[in-house]
Amino acid sequence: VVSPPTTGLRHPIDLVRGITHDVFSPQSRSLAWRLFIRNMSAQFRQSLLGYFWLFFPPLLNSAVFIFLNSRQIIKIADTGVPYPVFVLTGNLLWQCLIMLLQAPIQSVHRERGLLTKLNFSREALLVSSFLEGGAMAFIPLAAVPLILIVFHIPFSLTMLLAPIGILGLCFFAFAIGVILTPIGTLYQDVGRAIPVIARFWMFVTPVIYALPAPGKTRTLLMLNPATPLLETARDWMLGRPADLASLFGLYFGISVIALFIGVLVYRLAMPIIVERMSA
């Protein structure tokens, strides 16, 4: 392997070809899969309750707002479905977004030892983190059919679109995570700031309340790109027509482009990051 002193920006075609090779080559896919299996098996190895901890945060958060709404401490406008269904699905989707956003930064931090000692496809870490974050997010979402059955939500063909909605939300979150990974690897402030910002971000996203009628509040919420992605995913999950499907498609496309740009930045920044890690 020859590592030239120049960056790949002088030869963009070769740069894209190299990224494509490192993402889809058999060696890279095998490494990503091995890392994914290792991390998933070690995730809750010393935990008594195991994967229950994936269900606990959204359940607890939902229970708080269900109680507050039932006691009229807070008044939630009509959501079109039983409020427990609405808030549970919203919290599960929000957890999905946060997990995929944090996954690439956490993966690079976890593999610092490998990065500084071995020369391997750095993109394998991104593939592994997407698989791991996706699996950790989809395990709790497997409870959604049970929730719909318990609350007698009728089946609709629209529900078959739910995986597309979830995938769009995942791509959006993962793209942000990949873009933040280079600076998040050098400065731990980014990783610490994400949970703090996520708490505020959740309340400006219709996770626990219905999107309000047209007006200033709705306009403000629509400036948040997570709003149409989460709303559309939840509408399809509940078998309802998605009023924001066009915006969902727009942001889904932007997320794919942002992810590609993030991978380019990641590719160019990793040699510098590894050097700083080794210093």
PDB file of C-alpha atoms in Angstrom:
ATOM      1  CA  VAL A   1       0.000   0.000   0.000  1.00  0.00           C
ATOM      2  CA  VAL A   2       1.441   3.344  -1.091  1.00  0.00           C
ATOM      3  CA  SER A   3       0.406   6.406   0.921  1.00  0.00           C
ATOM      4  CA  PRO A   4       1.221   9.529  -1.131  1.00  0.00           C
ATOM      5  CA  PRO A   5       1.702  12.924   0.591  1.00  0.00           C
ATOM      6  CA  THR A   6      -1.035  14.529  -1.532  1.00  0.00           C
ATOM      7  CA  THR A   7      -4.731  14.359  -0.694  1.00  0.00           C
ATOM      8  CA  GLY A   8      -7.238  12.559  -2.862  1.00  0.00           C
ATOM      9  CA  LEU A   9      -8.866  15.854  -3.874  1.00  0.00           C
ATOM     10  CA  ARG A  10      -6.400  16.190  -6.759  1.00  0.00           C
ATOM     11  CA  HIS A  11      -7.808  12.994  -8.260  1.00  0.00           C
ATOM     12  CA  PRO A  12     -11.512  12.933  -7.302  1.00  0.00           C
ATOM     13  CA  ILE A  13     -12.372  10.016  -9.584  1.00  0.00           C
ATOM     14  CA  ASP A  14      -9.682   7.852  -7.987  1.00  0.00           C
ATOM     15  CA  LEU A  15     -10.896   9.014  -4.561  1.00  0.00           C
ATOM     16  CA  VAL A  16     -14.481   7.917  -5.230  1.00  0.00           C
ATOM     17  CA  ARG A  17     -13.278   4.662  -6.791  1.00  0.00           C
ATOM     18  CA  GLY A  18     -11.151   3.937  -3.714  1.00  0.00           C
ATOM     19  CA  ILE A  19     -14.048   4.648  -1.341  1.00  0.00           C
ATOM     20  CA  THR A  20     -16.354   2.395  -3.357  1.00  0.00           C
ATOM     21  CA  HIS A  21     -13.789  -0.386  -3.305  1.00  0.00           C
ATOM     22  CA  ASP A  22     -13.172  -0.081   0.430  1.00  0.00           C
ATOM     23  CA  VAL A  23     -16.888  -0.082   1.225  1.00  0.00           C
ATOM     24  CA  PHE A  24     -17.952  -2.965  -1.014  1.00  0.00           C
ATOM     25  CA  SER A  25     -14.842  -5.145  -1.267  1.00  0.00           C
ATOM     26  CA  PRO A  26     -15.156  -8.671   0.214  1.00  0.00           C
ATOM     27  CA  GLN A  27     -12.403  -7.951   2.744  1.00  0.00           C
ATOM     28  CA  SER A  28     -14.092  -4.765   3.965  1.00  0.00           C
ATOM     29  CA  ARG A  29     -17.531  -6.381   4.175  1.00  0.00           C
ATOM     30  CA  SER A  30     -16.087  -9.344   6.051  1.00  0.00           C
ATOM     31  CA  LEU A  31     -14.293  -7.078   8.532  1.00  0.00           C
ATOM     32  CA  ALA A  32     -17.414  -4.937   9.033  1.00  0.00           C
ATOM     33  CA  TRP A  33     -19.504  -8.043   9.660  1.00  0.00           C
ATOM     34  CA  ARG A  34     -16.989  -9.463  12.164  1.00  0.00           C
ATOM     35  CA  LEU A  35     -16.869  -6.169  14.047  1.00  0.00           C
ATOM     36  CA  PHE A  36     -20.664  -6.013  14.049  1.00  0.00           C
ATOM     37  CA  ILE A  37     -21.022  -9.560  15.450  1.00  0.00           C
ATOM     38  CA  ARG A  38     -18.328  -8.923  18.077  1.00  0.00           C
ATOM     39  CA  ASN A  39     -19.845  -5.646  19.250  1.00  0.00           C
ATOM     40  CA  MET A  40     -23.415  -6.962  19.330  1.00  0.00           C
ATOM     41  CA  SER A  41     -22.428 -10.065  21.309  1.00  0.00           C
ATOM     42  CA  ALA A  42     -20.415  -7.964  23.772  1.00  0.00           C
ATOM     43  CA  GLN A  43     -23.025  -5.216  24.088  1.00  0.00           C
ATOM     44  CA  PHE A  44     -24.928  -6.671  27.048  1.00  0.00           C
ATOM     45  CA  ARG A  45     -22.684  -9.606  27.985  1.00  0.00           C
ATOM     46  CA  GLN A  46     -22.454  -8.523  31.634  1.00  0.00           C
ATOM     47  CA  SER A  47     -26.054  -7.303  31.834  1.00  0.00           C
ATOM     48  CA  LEU A  48     -28.730  -9.240  33.688  1.00  0.00           C
ATOM     49  CA  LEU A  49     -31.629  -7.800  31.682  1.00  0.00           C
ATOM     50  CA  GLY A  50     -29.764  -7.763  28.353  1.00  0.00           C
ATOM     51  CA  TYR A  51     -31.654  -6.245  25.430  1.00  0.00           C
ATOM     52  CA  PHE A  52     -34.460  -5.086  27.702  1.00  0.00           C
ATOM     53  CA  TRP A  53     -32.383  -1.913  28.169  1.00  0.00           C
ATOM     54  CA  LEU A  54     -33.141  -1.051  24.527  1.00  0.00           C
ATOM     55  CA  PHE A  55     -36.865  -1.041  25.344  1.00  0.00           C
ATOM     56  CA  PHE A  56     -36.637   0.609  28.761  1.00  0.00           C
ATOM     57  CA  PRO A  57     -35.760   4.267  27.866  1.00  0.00           C
ATOM     58  CA  PRO A  58     -38.575   4.799  25.320  1.00  0.00           C
ATOM     59  CA  LEU A  59     -41.047   2.925  27.549  1.00  0.00           C
ATOM     60  CA  LEU A  60     -40.141   5.038  30.592  1.00  0.00           C
ATOM     61  CA  ASN A  61     -40.212   8.287  28.631  1.00  0.00           C
ATOM     62  CA  SER A  62     -43.572   7.352  27.109  1.00  0.00           C
ATOM     63  CA  ALA A  63     -45.017   6.346  30.490  1.00  0.00           C
ATOM     64  CA  VAL A  64     -44.191   9.773  31.923  1.00  0.00           C
ATOM     65  CA  PHE A  65     -46.067  11.644  29.182  1.00  0.00           C
ATOM     66  CA  ILE A  66     -48.967   9.163  29.172  1.00  0.00           C
ATOM     67  CA  PHE A  67     -49.389   9.773  32.927  1.00  0.00           C
ATOM     68  CA  LEU A  68     -49.110  13.563  32.593  1.00  0.00           C
ATOM     69  CA  ASN A  69     -51.640  13.588  29.764  1.00  0.00           C
ATOM     70  CA  SER A  70     -54.066  11.281  31.580  1.00  0.00           C
ATOM     71  CA  ARG A  71     -54.007  13.576  34.644  1.00  0.00           C
ATOM     72  CA  GLN A  72     -54.449  16.664  32.450  1.00  0.00           C
ATOM     73  CA  ILE A  73     -51.194  18.100  33.805  1.00  0.00           C
ATOM     74  CA  ILE A  74     -50.273  18.658  30.174  1.00  0.00           C
ATOM     75  CA  LYS A  75     -52.902  18.789  27.469  1.00  0.00           C
ATOM     76  CA  ILE A  76     -52.029  17.064  24.194  1.00  0.00           C
ATOM     77  CA  ALA A  77     -54.162  17.817  21.145  1.00  0.00           C
ATOM     78  CA  ASP A  78     -55.941  14.965  19.400  1.00  0.00           C
ATOM     79  CA  THR A  79     -53.408  12.665  17.742  1.00  0.00           C
ATOM     80  CA  GLY A  80     -55.852  10.600  15.663  1.00  0.00           C
ATOM     81  CA  VAL A  81     -54.893   7.378  17.455  1.00  0.00           C
ATOM     82  CA  PRO A  82     -54.793   6.404  21.163  1.00  0.00           C
ATOM     83  CA  TYR A  83     -52.159   8.608  22.774  1.00  0.00           C
ATOM     84  CA  PRO A  84     -50.108   5.663  24.191  1.00  0.00           C
ATOM     85  CA  VAL A  85     -49.694   4.340  20.625  1.00  0.00           C
ATOM     86  CA  PHE A  86     -48.728   7.780  19.342  1.00  0.00           C
ATOM     87  CA  VAL A  87     -46.140   8.512  22.021  1.00  0.00           C
ATOM     88  CA  LEU A  88     -44.670   4.980  22.082  1.00  0.00           C
ATOM     89  CA  THR A  89     -44.072   4.908  18.322  1.00  0.00           C
ATOM     90  CA  GLY A  90     -42.697   8.453  18.443  1.00  0.00           C
ATOM     91  CA  ASN A  91     -40.231   7.620  21.202  1.00  0.00           C
ATOM     92  CA  LEU A  92     -39.103   4.414  19.476  1.00  0.00           C
ATOM     93  CA  LEU A  93     -38.441   6.333  16.258  1.00  0.00           C
ATOM     94  CA  TRP A  94     -36.619   9.067  18.167  1.00  0.00           C
ATOM     95  CA  GLN A  95     -34.388   6.494  19.860  1.00  0.00           C
ATOM     96  CA  CYS A  96     -33.673   5.092  16.398  1.00  0.00           C
ATOM     97  CA  LEU A  97     -32.534   8.536  15.224  1.00  0.00           C
ATOM     98  CA  ILE A  98     -30.268   9.138  18.232  1.00  0.00           C
ATOM     99  CA  MET A  99     -28.665   5.690  18.029  1.00  0.00           C
ATOM    100  CA  LEU A 100     -27.791   6.066  14.346  1.00  0.00           C
ATOM    101  CA  LEU A 101     -26.475   9.586  14.945  1.00  0.00           C
ATOM    102  CA  GLN A 102     -24.097   8.446  17.690  1.00  0.00           C
ATOM    103  CA  ALA A 103     -23.084   5.136  16.084  1.00  0.00           C
ATOM    104  CA  PRO A 104     -20.169   6.258  13.823  1.00  0.00           C
ATOM    105  CA  ILE A 105     -18.546   8.471  16.476  1.00  0.00           C
ATOM    106  CA  GLN A 106     -18.784   5.731  19.096  1.00  0.00           C
ATOM    107  CA  SER A 107     -17.415   3.142  16.669  1.00  0.00           C
ATOM    108  CA  VAL A 108     -14.297   5.156  15.833  1.00  0.00           C
ATOM    109  CA  HIS A 109     -13.691   5.922  19.530  1.00  0.00           C
ATOM    110  CA  ARG A 110     -14.059   2.235  20.403  1.00  0.00           C
ATOM    111  CA  GLU A 111     -11.589   1.101  17.742  1.00  0.00           C
ATOM    112  CA  ARG A 112      -8.847   3.633  18.478  1.00  0.00           C
ATOM    113  CA  GLY A 113      -6.438   0.809  19.298  1.00  0.00           C
ATOM    114  CA  LEU A 114      -7.003  -0.885  15.932  1.00  0.00           C
ATOM    115  CA  LEU A 115      -6.747   2.385  14.017  1.00  0.00           C
ATOM    116  CA  THR A 116      -3.351   3.264  15.462  1.00  0.00           C
ATOM    117  CA  LYS A 117      -1.832  -0.212  15.085  1.00  0.00           C
ATOM    118  CA  LEU A 118      -3.282  -1.733  11.919  1.00  0.00           C
ATOM    119  CA  ASN A 119      -3.764  -0.576   8.347  1.00  0.00           C
ATOM    120  CA  PHE A 120      -7.257  -1.610   7.260  1.00  0.00           C
ATOM    121  CA  SER A 121     -10.278  -0.175   5.498  1.00  0.00           C
ATOM    122  CA  ARG A 122     -11.478   2.703   7.669  1.00  0.00           C
ATOM    123  CA  GLU A 123     -14.825   2.615   5.871  1.00  0.00           C
ATOM    124  CA  ALA A 124     -15.412  -0.824   7.414  1.00  0.00           C
ATOM    125  CA  LEU A 125     -15.957   0.989  10.721  1.00  0.00           C
ATOM    126  CA  LEU A 126     -18.750   3.041   9.152  1.00  0.00           C
ATOM    127  CA  VAL A 127     -20.431  -0.048   7.712  1.00  0.00           C
ATOM    128  CA  SER A 128     -20.099  -1.842  11.046  1.00  0.00           C
ATOM    129  CA  SER A 129     -21.492   1.138  12.967  1.00  0.00           C
ATOM    130  CA  PHE A 130     -24.474   1.415  10.599  1.00  0.00           C
ATOM    131  CA  LEU A 131     -25.252  -2.277  11.063  1.00  0.00           C
ATOM    132  CA  GLU A 132     -24.837  -2.050  14.827  1.00  0.00           C
ATOM    133  CA  GLY A 133     -26.844   1.159  15.208  1.00  0.00           C
ATOM    134  CA  GLY A 134     -29.533  -0.171  12.876  1.00  0.00           C
ATOM    135  CA  ALA A 135     -29.819  -3.442  14.784  1.00  0.00           C
ATOM    136  CA  MET A 136     -29.976  -1.653  18.152  1.00  0.00           C
ATOM    137  CA  ALA A 137     -32.711   0.601  16.772  1.00  0.00           C
ATOM    138  CA  PHE A 138     -34.760  -2.075  15.007  1.00  0.00           C
ATOM    139  CA  ILE A 139     -34.891  -4.492  17.964  1.00  0.00           C
ATOM    140  CA  PRO A 140     -37.217  -2.196  19.974  1.00  0.00           C
ATOM    141  CA  LEU A 141     -39.206  -1.366  16.820  1.00  0.00           C
ATOM    142  CA  ALA A 142     -40.081  -5.063  16.578  1.00  0.00           C
ATOM    143  CA  ALA A 143     -42.529  -4.382  19.423  1.00  0.00           C
ATOM    144  CA  VAL A 144     -44.620  -2.020  17.257  1.00  0.00           C
ATOM    145  CA  PRO A 145     -46.881  -4.761  15.757  1.00  0.00           C
ATOM    146  CA  LEU A 146     -47.689  -5.922  19.298  1.00  0.00           C
ATOM    147  CA  ILE A 147     -48.533  -2.348  20.313  1.00  0.00           C
ATOM    148  CA  LEU A 148     -50.852  -1.988  17.314  1.00  0.00           C
ATOM    149  CA  ILE A 149     -52.592  -5.276  18.131  1.00  0.00           C
ATOM    150  CA  VAL A 150     -53.058  -4.411  21.814  1.00  0.00           C
ATOM    151  CA  PHE A 151     -54.664  -1.054  20.960  1.00  0.00           C
ATOM    152  CA  HIS A 152     -56.730  -2.505  18.077  1.00  0.00           C
ATOM    153  CA  ILE A 153     -55.161  -0.437  15.307  1.00  0.00           C
ATOM    154  CA  PRO A 154     -56.499  -1.955  12.051  1.00  0.00           C
ATOM    155  CA  PHE A 155     -54.080  -3.213   9.427  1.00  0.00           C
ATOM    156  CA  SER A 156     -53.580  -1.043   6.350  1.00  0.00           C
ATOM    157  CA  LEU A 157     -51.498  -1.541   3.223  1.00  0.00           C
ATOM    158  CA  THR A 158     -49.873   1.806   4.031  1.00  0.00           C
ATOM    159  CA  MET A 159     -48.076   0.049   6.902  1.00  0.00           C
ATOM    160  CA  LEU A 160     -45.964  -1.763   4.317  1.00  0.00           C
ATOM    161  CA  LEU A 161     -44.251   1.588   3.645  1.00  0.00           C
ATOM    162  CA  ALA A 162     -43.066   1.846   7.259  1.00  0.00           C
ATOM    163  CA  PRO A 163     -39.613   0.287   6.560  1.00  0.00           C
ATOM    164  CA  ILE A 164     -38.989   3.000   3.945  1.00  0.00           C
ATOM    165  CA  GLY A 165     -39.892   5.675   6.490  1.00  0.00           C
ATOM    166  CA  ILE A 166     -37.604   4.156   9.107  1.00  0.00           C
ATOM    167  CA  LEU A 167     -34.785   3.828   6.569  1.00  0.00           C
ATOM    168  CA  GLY A 168     -35.118   7.496   5.628  1.00  0.00           C
ATOM    169  CA  LEU A 169     -34.866   8.495   9.284  1.00  0.00           C
ATOM    170  CA  CYS A 170     -31.824   6.226   9.716  1.00  0.00           C
ATOM    171  CA  PHE A 171     -30.023   7.680   6.685  1.00  0.00           C
ATOM    172  CA  PHE A 172     -30.662  11.218   7.926  1.00  0.00           C
ATOM    173  CA  ALA A 173     -29.283  10.483  11.402  1.00  0.00           C
ATOM    174  CA  PHE A 174     -26.324   8.441  10.154  1.00  0.00           C
ATOM    175  CA  ALA A 175     -25.355  11.153   7.652  1.00  0.00           C
ATOM    176  CA  ILE A 176     -25.150  13.709  10.466  1.00  0.00           C
ATOM    177  CA  GLY A 177     -23.148  11.252  12.561  1.00  0.00           C
ATOM    178  CA  VAL A 178     -20.629  10.582   9.775  1.00  0.00           C
ATOM    179  CA  ILE A 179     -20.176  14.309   9.117  1.00  0.00           C
ATOM    180  CA  LEU A 180     -19.522  14.892  12.830  1.00  0.00           C
ATOM    181  CA  THR A 181     -17.190  11.887  13.232  1.00  0.00           C
ATOM    182  CA  PRO A 182     -13.850  13.530  12.260  1.00  0.00           C
ATOM    183  CA  ILE A 183     -14.236  16.449  14.656  1.00  0.00           C
ATOM    184  CA  GLY A 184     -15.998  14.249  17.214  1.00  0.00           C
ATOM    185  CA  THR A 185     -13.000  11.905  17.230  1.00  0.00           C
ATOM    186  CA  LEU A 186     -10.543  14.717  17.895  1.00  0.00           C
ATOM    187  CA  TYR A 187     -12.694  16.522  20.464  1.00  0.00           C
ATOM    188  CA  GLN A 188     -14.817  14.567  22.942  1.00  0.00           C
ATOM    189  CA  ASP A 189     -17.012  17.646  23.480  1.00  0.00           C
ATOM    190  CA  VAL A 190     -19.036  16.628  20.414  1.00  0.00           C
ATOM    191  CA  GLY A 191     -19.973  13.241  21.857  1.00  0.00           C
ATOM    192  CA  ARG A 192     -20.879  14.832  25.187  1.00  0.00           C
ATOM    193  CA  ALA A 193     -22.939  17.567  23.538  1.00  0.00           C
ATOM    194  CA  ILE A 194     -25.100  15.220  21.454  1.00  0.00           C
ATOM    195  CA  PRO A 195     -27.264  13.891  24.371  1.00  0.00           C
ATOM    196  CA  VAL A 196     -27.721  17.446  25.687  1.00  0.00           C
ATOM    197  CA  ILE A 197     -28.760  18.818  22.293  1.00  0.00           C
ATOM    198  CA  ALA A 198     -30.946  15.754  21.650  1.00  0.00           C
ATOM    199  CA  ARG A 199     -33.102  16.562  24.699  1.00  0.00           C
ATOM    200  CA  PHE A 200     -33.888  20.018  23.361  1.00  0.00           C
ATOM    201  CA  TRP A 201     -34.191  18.755  19.771  1.00  0.00           C
ATOM    202  CA  MET A 202     -36.826  16.232  20.841  1.00  0.00           C
ATOM    203  CA  PHE A 203     -39.149  18.972  22.108  1.00  0.00           C
ATOM    204  CA  VAL A 204     -38.971  20.886  18.818  1.00  0.00           C
ATOM    205  CA  THR A 205     -39.844  17.674  16.966  1.00  0.00           C
ATOM    206  CA  PRO A 206     -43.419  16.259  17.164  1.00  0.00           C
ATOM    207  CA  VAL A 207     -42.393  13.138  19.058  1.00  0.00           C
ATOM    208  CA  ILE A 208     -44.796  13.383  21.997  1.00  0.00           C
ATOM    209  CA  TYR A 209     -47.370  15.767  20.528  1.00  0.00           C
ATOM    210  CA  ALA A 210     -49.234  16.062  17.248  1.00  0.00           C
ATOM    211  CA  LEU A 211     -48.040  18.478  14.584  1.00  0.00           C
ATOM    212  CA  PRO A 212     -50.115  21.644  15.149  1.00  0.00           C
ATOM    213  CA  ALA A 213     -52.461  23.235  12.634  1.00  0.00           C
ATOM    214  CA  PRO A 214     -51.015  25.679  10.059  1.00  0.00           C
ATOM    215  CA  GLY A 215     -49.575  28.696  11.794  1.00  0.00           C
ATOM    216  CA  LYS A 216     -46.337  30.107  13.190  1.00  0.00           C
ATOM    217  CA  THR A 217     -45.692  27.109  15.457  1.00  0.00           C
ATOM    218  CA  ARG A 218     -46.133  24.630  12.623  1.00  0.00           C
ATOM    219  CA  THR A 219     -43.883  26.725  10.366  1.00  0.00           C
ATOM    220  CA  LEU A 220     -41.202  26.762  13.042  1.00  0.00           C
ATOM    221  CA  LEU A 221     -41.408  23.000  13.539  1.00  0.00           C
ATOM    222  CA  MET A 222     -41.229  22.413   9.794  1.00  0.00           C
ATOM    223  CA  LEU A 223     -37.826  24.121   9.727  1.00  0.00           C
ATOM    224  CA  ASN A 224     -36.605  21.081  11.639  1.00  0.00           C
ATOM    225  CA  PRO A 225     -35.694  18.403   9.026  1.00  0.00           C
ATOM    226  CA  ALA A 226     -36.417  15.637  11.543  1.00  0.00           C
ATOM    227  CA  THR A 227     -40.100  16.651  11.586  1.00  0.00           C
ATOM    228  CA  PRO A 228     -41.199  15.382   8.140  1.00  0.00           C
ATOM    229  CA  LEU A 229     -38.984  12.307   8.420  1.00  0.00           C
ATOM    230  CA  LEU A 230     -40.334  11.223  11.804  1.00  0.00           C
ATOM    231  CA  GLU A 231     -43.937  12.237  11.045  1.00  0.00           C
ATOM    232  CA  THR A 232     -43.986  10.305   7.769  1.00  0.00           C
ATOM    233  CA  ALA A 233     -42.374   7.219   9.304  1.00  0.00           C
ATOM    234  CA  ARG A 234     -44.949   7.233  12.122  1.00  0.00           C
ATOM    235  CA  ASP A 235     -47.889   7.862   9.773  1.00  0.00           C
ATOM    236  CA  TRP A 236     -46.913   4.894   7.624  1.00  0.00           C
ATOM    237  CA  MET A 237     -46.275   2.787  10.725  1.00  0.00           C
ATOM    238  CA  LEU A 238     -49.824   3.534  11.945  1.00  0.00           C
ATOM    239  CA  GLY A 239     -51.374   3.011   8.512  1.00  0.00           C
ATOM    240  CA  ARG A 240     -52.286   6.676   8.003  1.00  0.00           C
ATOM    241  CA  PRO A 241     -51.827   8.818   4.879  1.00  0.00           C
ATOM    242  CA  ALA A 242     -48.592  10.807   5.107  1.00  0.00           C
ATOM    243  CA  ASP A 243     -49.236  14.500   4.478  1.00  0.00           C
ATOM    244  CA  LEU A 244     -45.505  15.251   4.522  1.00  0.00           C
ATOM    245  CA  ALA A 245     -44.465  12.474   2.127  1.00  0.00           C
ATOM    246  CA  SER A 246     -43.125  14.944  -0.460  1.00  0.00           C
ATOM    247  CA  LEU A 247     -40.898  16.617   2.130  1.00  0.00           C
ATOM    248  CA  PHE A 248     -39.859  13.174   3.341  1.00  0.00           C
ATOM    249  CA  GLY A 249     -38.672  12.298  -0.170  1.00  0.00           C
ATOM    250  CA  LEU A 250     -36.771  15.593  -0.419  1.00  0.00           C
ATOM    251  CA  TYR A 251     -34.967  15.144   2.888  1.00  0.00           C
ATOM    252  CA  PHE A 252     -34.317  11.475   2.168  1.00  0.00           C
ATOM    253  CA  GLY A 253     -32.526  12.478  -1.047  1.00  0.00           C
ATOM    254  CA  ILE A 254     -30.597  15.236   0.746  1.00  0.00           C
ATOM    255  CA  SER A 255     -29.596  12.733   3.444  1.00  0.00           C
ATOM    256  CA  VAL A 256     -28.136  10.358   0.852  1.00  0.00           C
ATOM    257  CA  ILE A 257     -26.107  13.216  -0.690  1.00  0.00           C
ATOM    258  CA  ALA A 258     -25.006  14.391   2.780  1.00  0.00           C
ATOM    259  CA  LEU A 259     -23.933  10.852   3.651  1.00  0.00           C
ATOM    260  CA  PHE A 260     -21.804  10.678   0.500  1.00  0.00           C
ATOM    261  CA  ILE A 261     -20.180  14.022   1.367  1.00  0.00           C
ATOM    262  CA  GLY A 262     -19.635  12.852   4.939  1.00  0.00           C
ATOM    263  CA  VAL A 263     -17.876   9.694   3.750  1.00  0.00           C
ATOM    264  CA  LEU A 264     -15.616  11.817   1.514  1.00  0.00           C
ATOM    265  CA  VAL A 265     -14.688  14.063   4.454  1.00  0.00           C
ATOM    266  CA  TYR A 266     -14.180  10.998   6.653  1.00  0.00           C
ATOM    267  CA  ARG A 267     -11.883   9.416   4.045  1.00  0.00           C
ATOM    268  CA  LEU A 268      -9.742  12.546   3.724  1.00  0.00           C
ATOM    269  CA  ALA A 269      -9.615  13.244   7.459  1.00  0.00           C
ATOM    270  CA  MET A 270      -8.840   9.749   8.781  1.00  0.00           C
ATOM    271  CA  PRO A 271      -5.060   9.801   8.048  1.00  0.00           C
ATOM    272  CA  ILE A 272      -4.774  13.052  10.038  1.00  0.00           C
ATOM    273  CA  ILE A 273      -7.003  11.702  12.818  1.00  0.00           C
ATOM    274  CA  VAL A 274      -4.987   8.472  13.116  1.00  0.00           C
ATOM    275  CA  GLU A 275      -1.773  10.508  13.256  1.00  0.00           C
ATOM    276  CA  ARG A 276      -3.222  12.648  16.067  1.00  0.00           C
ATOM    277  CA  MET A 277      -4.337   9.496  17.912  1.00  0.00           C
ATOM    278  CA  SER A 278      -0.843   8.050  17.690  1.00  0.00           C
ATOM    279  CA  ALA A 279       0.877  11.228  18.897  1.00  0.00           C
TER     280      ALA A 279
END
